C-alpha atoms as a printed R data frame, in Angstrom:
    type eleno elety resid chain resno       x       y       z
1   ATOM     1    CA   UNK     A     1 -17.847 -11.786  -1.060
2   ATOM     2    CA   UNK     A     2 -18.227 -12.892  -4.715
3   ATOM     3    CA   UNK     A     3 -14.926 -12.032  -6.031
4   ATOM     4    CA   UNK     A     4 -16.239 -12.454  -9.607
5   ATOM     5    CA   UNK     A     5 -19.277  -9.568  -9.167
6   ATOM     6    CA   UNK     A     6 -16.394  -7.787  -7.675
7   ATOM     7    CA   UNK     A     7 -14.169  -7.879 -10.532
8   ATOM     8    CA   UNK     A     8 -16.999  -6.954 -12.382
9   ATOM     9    CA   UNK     A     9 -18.259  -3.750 -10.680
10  ATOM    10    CA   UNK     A    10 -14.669  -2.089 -10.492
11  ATOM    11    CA   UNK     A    11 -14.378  -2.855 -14.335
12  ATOM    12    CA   UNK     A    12 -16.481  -1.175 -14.889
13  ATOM    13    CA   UNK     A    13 -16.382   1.421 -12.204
14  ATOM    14    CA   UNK     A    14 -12.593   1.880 -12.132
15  ATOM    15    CA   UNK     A    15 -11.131  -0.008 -15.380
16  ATOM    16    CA   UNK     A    16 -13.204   1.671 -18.147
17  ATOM    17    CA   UNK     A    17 -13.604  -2.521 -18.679
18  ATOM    18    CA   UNK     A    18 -10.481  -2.879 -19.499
19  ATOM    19    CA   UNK     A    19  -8.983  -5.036 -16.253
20  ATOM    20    CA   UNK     A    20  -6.287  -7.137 -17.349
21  ATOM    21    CA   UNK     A    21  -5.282 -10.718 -16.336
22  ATOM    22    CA   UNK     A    22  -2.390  -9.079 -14.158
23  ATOM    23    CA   UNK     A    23  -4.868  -6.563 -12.385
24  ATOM    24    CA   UNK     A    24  -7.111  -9.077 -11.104
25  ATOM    25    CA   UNK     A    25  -4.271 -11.516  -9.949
26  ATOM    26    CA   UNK     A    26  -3.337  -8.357  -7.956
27  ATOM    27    CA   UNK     A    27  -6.314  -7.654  -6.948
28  ATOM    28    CA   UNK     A    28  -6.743 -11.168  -5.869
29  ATOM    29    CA   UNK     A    29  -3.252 -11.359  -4.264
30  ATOM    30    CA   UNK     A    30  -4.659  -8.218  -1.642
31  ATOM    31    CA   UNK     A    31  -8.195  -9.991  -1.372
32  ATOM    32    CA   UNK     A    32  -6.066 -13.117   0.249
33  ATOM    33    CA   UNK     A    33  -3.869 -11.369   2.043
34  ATOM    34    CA   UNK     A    34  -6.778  -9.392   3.643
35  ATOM    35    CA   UNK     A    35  -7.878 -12.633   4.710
36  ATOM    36    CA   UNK     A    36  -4.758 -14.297   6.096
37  ATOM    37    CA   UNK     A    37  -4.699 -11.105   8.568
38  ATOM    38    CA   UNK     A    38  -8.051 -10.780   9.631
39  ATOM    39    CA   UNK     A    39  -9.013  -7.331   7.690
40  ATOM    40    CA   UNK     A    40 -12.945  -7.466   7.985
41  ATOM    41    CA   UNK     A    41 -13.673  -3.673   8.191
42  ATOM    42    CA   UNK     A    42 -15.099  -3.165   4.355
43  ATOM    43    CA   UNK     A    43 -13.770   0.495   4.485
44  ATOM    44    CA   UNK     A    44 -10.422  -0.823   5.037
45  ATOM    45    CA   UNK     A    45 -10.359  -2.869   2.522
46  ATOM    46    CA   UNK     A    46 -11.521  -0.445   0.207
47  ATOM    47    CA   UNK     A    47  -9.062   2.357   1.141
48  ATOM    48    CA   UNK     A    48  -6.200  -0.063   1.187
49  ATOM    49    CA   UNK     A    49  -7.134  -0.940  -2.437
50  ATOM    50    CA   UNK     A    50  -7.569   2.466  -3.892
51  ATOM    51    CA   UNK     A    51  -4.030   3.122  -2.289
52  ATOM    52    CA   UNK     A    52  -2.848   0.435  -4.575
53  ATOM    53    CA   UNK     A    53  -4.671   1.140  -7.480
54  ATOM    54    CA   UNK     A    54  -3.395   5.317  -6.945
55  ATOM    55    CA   UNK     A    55   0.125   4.115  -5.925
56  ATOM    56    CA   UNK     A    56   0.892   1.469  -8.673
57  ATOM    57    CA   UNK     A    57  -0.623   3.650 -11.632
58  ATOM    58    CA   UNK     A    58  -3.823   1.150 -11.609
59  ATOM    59    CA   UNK     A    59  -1.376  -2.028 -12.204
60  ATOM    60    CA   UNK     A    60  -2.359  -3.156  -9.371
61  ATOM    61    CA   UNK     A    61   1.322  -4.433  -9.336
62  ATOM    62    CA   UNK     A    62   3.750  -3.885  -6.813
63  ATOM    63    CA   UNK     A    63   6.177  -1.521  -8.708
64  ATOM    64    CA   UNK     A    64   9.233   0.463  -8.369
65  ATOM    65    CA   UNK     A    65   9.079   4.304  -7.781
66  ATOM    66    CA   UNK     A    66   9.688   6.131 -11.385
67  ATOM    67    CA   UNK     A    67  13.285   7.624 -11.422
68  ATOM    68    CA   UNK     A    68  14.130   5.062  -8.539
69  ATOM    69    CA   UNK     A    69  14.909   7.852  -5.717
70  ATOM    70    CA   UNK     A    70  16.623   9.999  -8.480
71  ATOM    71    CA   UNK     A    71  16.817  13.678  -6.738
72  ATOM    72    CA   UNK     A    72  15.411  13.020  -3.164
73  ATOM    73    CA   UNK     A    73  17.489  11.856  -0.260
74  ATOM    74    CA   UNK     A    74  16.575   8.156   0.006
75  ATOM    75    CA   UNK     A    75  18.098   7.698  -3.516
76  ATOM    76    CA   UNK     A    76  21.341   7.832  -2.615
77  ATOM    77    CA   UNK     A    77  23.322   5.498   0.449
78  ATOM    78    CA   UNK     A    78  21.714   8.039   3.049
79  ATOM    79    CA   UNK     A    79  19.612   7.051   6.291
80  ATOM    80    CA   UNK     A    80  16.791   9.234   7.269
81  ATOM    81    CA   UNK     A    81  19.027  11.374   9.125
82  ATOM    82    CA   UNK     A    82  21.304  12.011   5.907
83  ATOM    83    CA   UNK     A    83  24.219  10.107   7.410
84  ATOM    84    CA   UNK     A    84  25.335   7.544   5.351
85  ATOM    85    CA   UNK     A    85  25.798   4.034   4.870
86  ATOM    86    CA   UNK     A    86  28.286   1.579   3.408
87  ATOM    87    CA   UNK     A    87  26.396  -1.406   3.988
88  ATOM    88    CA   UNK     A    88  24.031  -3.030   2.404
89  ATOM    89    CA   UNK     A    89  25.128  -1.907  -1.313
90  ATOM    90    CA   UNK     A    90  21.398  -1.054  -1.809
91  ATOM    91    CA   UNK     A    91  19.454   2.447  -2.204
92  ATOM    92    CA   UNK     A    92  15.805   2.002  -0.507
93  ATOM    93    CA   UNK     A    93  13.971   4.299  -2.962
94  ATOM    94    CA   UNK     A    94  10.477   3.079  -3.134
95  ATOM    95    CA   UNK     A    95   9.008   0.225  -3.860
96  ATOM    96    CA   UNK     A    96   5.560  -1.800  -3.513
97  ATOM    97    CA   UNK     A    97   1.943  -1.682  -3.974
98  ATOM    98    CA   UNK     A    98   2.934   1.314  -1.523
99  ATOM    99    CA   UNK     A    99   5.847   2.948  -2.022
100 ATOM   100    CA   UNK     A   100   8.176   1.957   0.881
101 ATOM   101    CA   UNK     A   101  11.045   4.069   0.982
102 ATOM   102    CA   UNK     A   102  14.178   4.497   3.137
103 ATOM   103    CA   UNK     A   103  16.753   2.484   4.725
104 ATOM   104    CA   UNK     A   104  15.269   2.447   8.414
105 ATOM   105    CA   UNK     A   105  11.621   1.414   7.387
106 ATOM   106    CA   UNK     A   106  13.104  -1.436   5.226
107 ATOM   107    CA   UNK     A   107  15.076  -2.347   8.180
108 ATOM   108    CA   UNK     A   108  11.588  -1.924  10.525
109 ATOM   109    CA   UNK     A   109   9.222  -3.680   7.988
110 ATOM   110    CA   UNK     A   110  12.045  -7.090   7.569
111 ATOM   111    CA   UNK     A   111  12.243  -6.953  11.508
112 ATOM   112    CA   UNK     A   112   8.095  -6.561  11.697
113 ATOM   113    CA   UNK     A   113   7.365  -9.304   8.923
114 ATOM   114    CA   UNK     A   114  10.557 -11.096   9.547
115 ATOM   115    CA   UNK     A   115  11.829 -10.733   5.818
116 ATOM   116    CA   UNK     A   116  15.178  -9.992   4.825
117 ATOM   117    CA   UNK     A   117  14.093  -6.603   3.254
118 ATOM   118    CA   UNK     A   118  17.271  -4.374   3.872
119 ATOM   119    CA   UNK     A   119  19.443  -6.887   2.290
120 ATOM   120    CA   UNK     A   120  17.228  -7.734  -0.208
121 ATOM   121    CA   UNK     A   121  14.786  -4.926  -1.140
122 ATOM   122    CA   UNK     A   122  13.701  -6.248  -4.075
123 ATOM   123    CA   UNK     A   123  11.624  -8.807  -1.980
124 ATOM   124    CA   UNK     A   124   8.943  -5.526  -1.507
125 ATOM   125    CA   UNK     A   125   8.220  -5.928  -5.634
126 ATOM   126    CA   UNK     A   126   6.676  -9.718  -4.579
127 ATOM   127    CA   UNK     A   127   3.040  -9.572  -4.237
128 ATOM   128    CA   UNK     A   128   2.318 -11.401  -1.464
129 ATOM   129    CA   UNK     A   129   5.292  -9.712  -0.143
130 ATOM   130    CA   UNK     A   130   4.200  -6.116  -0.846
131 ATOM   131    CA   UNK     A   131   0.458  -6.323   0.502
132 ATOM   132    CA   UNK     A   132   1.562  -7.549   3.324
133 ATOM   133    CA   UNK     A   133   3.811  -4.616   3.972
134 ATOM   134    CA   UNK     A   134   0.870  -2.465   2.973
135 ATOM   135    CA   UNK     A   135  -1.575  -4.093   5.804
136 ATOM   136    CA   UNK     A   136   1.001  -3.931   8.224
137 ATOM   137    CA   UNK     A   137   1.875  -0.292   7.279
138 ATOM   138    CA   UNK     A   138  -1.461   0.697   7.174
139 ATOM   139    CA   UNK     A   139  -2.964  -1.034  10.059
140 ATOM   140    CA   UNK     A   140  -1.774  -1.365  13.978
141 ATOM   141    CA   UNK     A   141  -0.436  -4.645  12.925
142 ATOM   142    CA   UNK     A   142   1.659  -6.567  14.647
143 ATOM   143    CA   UNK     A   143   3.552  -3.491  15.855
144 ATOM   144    CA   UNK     A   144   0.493  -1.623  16.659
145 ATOM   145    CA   UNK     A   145   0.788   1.420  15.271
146 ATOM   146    CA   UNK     A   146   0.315   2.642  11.580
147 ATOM   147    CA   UNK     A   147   4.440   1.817  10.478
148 ATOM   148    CA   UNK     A   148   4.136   4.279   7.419
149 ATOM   149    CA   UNK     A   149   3.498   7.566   9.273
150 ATOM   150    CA   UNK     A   150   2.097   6.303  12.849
151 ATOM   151    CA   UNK     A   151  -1.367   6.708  12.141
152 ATOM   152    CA   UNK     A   152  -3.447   3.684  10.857
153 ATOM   153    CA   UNK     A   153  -6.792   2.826   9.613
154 ATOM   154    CA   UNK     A   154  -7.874   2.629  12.779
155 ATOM   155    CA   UNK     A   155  -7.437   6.226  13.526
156 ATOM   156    CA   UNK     A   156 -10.028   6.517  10.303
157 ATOM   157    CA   UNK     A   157 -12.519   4.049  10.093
158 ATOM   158    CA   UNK     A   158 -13.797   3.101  13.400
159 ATOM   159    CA   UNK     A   159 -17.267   3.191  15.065
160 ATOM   160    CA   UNK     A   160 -16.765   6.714  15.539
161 ATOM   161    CA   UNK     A   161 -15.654   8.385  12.130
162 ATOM   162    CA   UNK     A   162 -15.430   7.435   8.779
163 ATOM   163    CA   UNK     A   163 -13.055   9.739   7.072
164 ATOM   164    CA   UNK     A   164 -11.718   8.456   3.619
165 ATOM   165    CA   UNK     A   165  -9.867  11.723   2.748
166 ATOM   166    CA   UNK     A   166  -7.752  12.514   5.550
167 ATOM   167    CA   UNK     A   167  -7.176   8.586   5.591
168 ATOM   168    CA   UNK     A   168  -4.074   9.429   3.256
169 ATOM   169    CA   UNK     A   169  -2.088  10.855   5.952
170 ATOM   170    CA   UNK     A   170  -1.527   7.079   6.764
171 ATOM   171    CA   UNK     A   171   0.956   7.072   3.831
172 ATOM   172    CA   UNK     A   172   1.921  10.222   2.601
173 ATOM   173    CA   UNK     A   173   0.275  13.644   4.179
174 ATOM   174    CA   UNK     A   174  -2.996  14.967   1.905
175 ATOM   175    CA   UNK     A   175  -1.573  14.143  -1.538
176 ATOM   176    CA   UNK     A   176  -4.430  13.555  -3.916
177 ATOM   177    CA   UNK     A   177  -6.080  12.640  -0.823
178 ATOM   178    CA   UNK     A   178  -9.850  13.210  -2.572
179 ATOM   179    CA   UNK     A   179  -9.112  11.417  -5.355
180 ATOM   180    CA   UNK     A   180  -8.259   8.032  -3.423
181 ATOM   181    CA   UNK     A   181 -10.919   8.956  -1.617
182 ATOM   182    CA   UNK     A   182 -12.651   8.748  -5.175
183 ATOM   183    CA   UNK     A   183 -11.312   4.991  -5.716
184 ATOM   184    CA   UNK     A   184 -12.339   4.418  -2.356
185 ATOM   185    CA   UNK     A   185 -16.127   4.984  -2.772
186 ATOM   186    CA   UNK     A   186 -16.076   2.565  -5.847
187 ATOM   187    CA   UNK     A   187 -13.837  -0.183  -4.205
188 ATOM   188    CA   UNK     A   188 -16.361   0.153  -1.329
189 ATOM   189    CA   UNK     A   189 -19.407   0.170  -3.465
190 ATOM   190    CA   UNK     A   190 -18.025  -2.936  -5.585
191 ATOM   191    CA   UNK     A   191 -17.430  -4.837  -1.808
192 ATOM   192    CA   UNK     A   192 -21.065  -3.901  -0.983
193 ATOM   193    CA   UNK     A   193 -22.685  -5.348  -4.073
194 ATOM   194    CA   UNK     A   194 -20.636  -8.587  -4.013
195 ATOM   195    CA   UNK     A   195 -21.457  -9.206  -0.633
């Protein structure tokens, strides 16, 4: 793929041409890390970007949920099943190109990736860090199944179907599932032209 007709379609497509230098080095970051793990599948890439580019407010960042778990459950020292915890001193509200959130799936992502992430959540903010947490949440992975919700591009984007809308149940249910699906279409288009 030409990365630089690339940059140049969703500029214009998704940026109103306004990218900045710290978009496209995020954009970038995801484009390697799609490459270190093997992500060929066009519509995958392409979803997993417009997830970004919904989920980080179009930073293309990896950033830190708004209000930092302020109100919901996983913003105070509870696990999933609202019993607490002493240890680590850390709240696991979310954080990342996609929001990861609670204390068990920090503690299952550092096991997966083999990153410290429950003692040091602050390690999903990295952006080499936080896409790969995205591909392995989003895809079978290494722990073959979709670690976010236990569905997975896969389940999506196959031979079979091709379904960019209820794709967003990978991360969280139907939420402004047609507009990523939106993002998608021009991610994918971009991909197409560059290639």
């Amino acid at each position: 793929m030409n990365i630089q007709i690339f940059l140049q379609e969703i500029n214009t497509s998704l940026f109103n041409r306004r990218m900045n230098d710290s978009q496209r080095k995020g954009i970038i970051v995801k484009l390697t890390e799609f490459g270190n793990h093997h992500i060929t599948d066009t519509r995958w890439r392409a979803y997993m970007l417009a997830t970004s580019f919904h989920e980080t407010a179009r930073t293309m960042q990896p950033v830190e949920e708004i209000g930092k778990g302020r109100g919901k459950p996983y913003g105070q020292k509870l696990k999933y099943n609202r019993k607490p915890y002493t240890w680590p001193d850390k709240i696991y509200y979310g954080r990342g190109d996609v929001q990861l959130t609670w204390y068990e799936n920090y503690l299952n992502m550092g096991r997966i990736l083999n990153l410290p992430l429950l003692e040091q959540p602050e390690l999903a903010l990295q952006p080499g860090i936080s896409a790969r947490i995205m591909i392995e949440g989003m895809t079978k992975g290494i722990s073959n199944r979709g670690d976010f919700t236990g569905v997975s591009l896969e389940n999506y984007f196959n031979s079979y179907t091709d379904d960019p809308i209820r794709a967003r149940r990978i991360v969280n249910g139907l939420d402004k599932a047609n507009q990523i699906a939106e993002y998608h279409y021009k991610f994918l288009d971009a991909i197409k032209k560059a290639s």
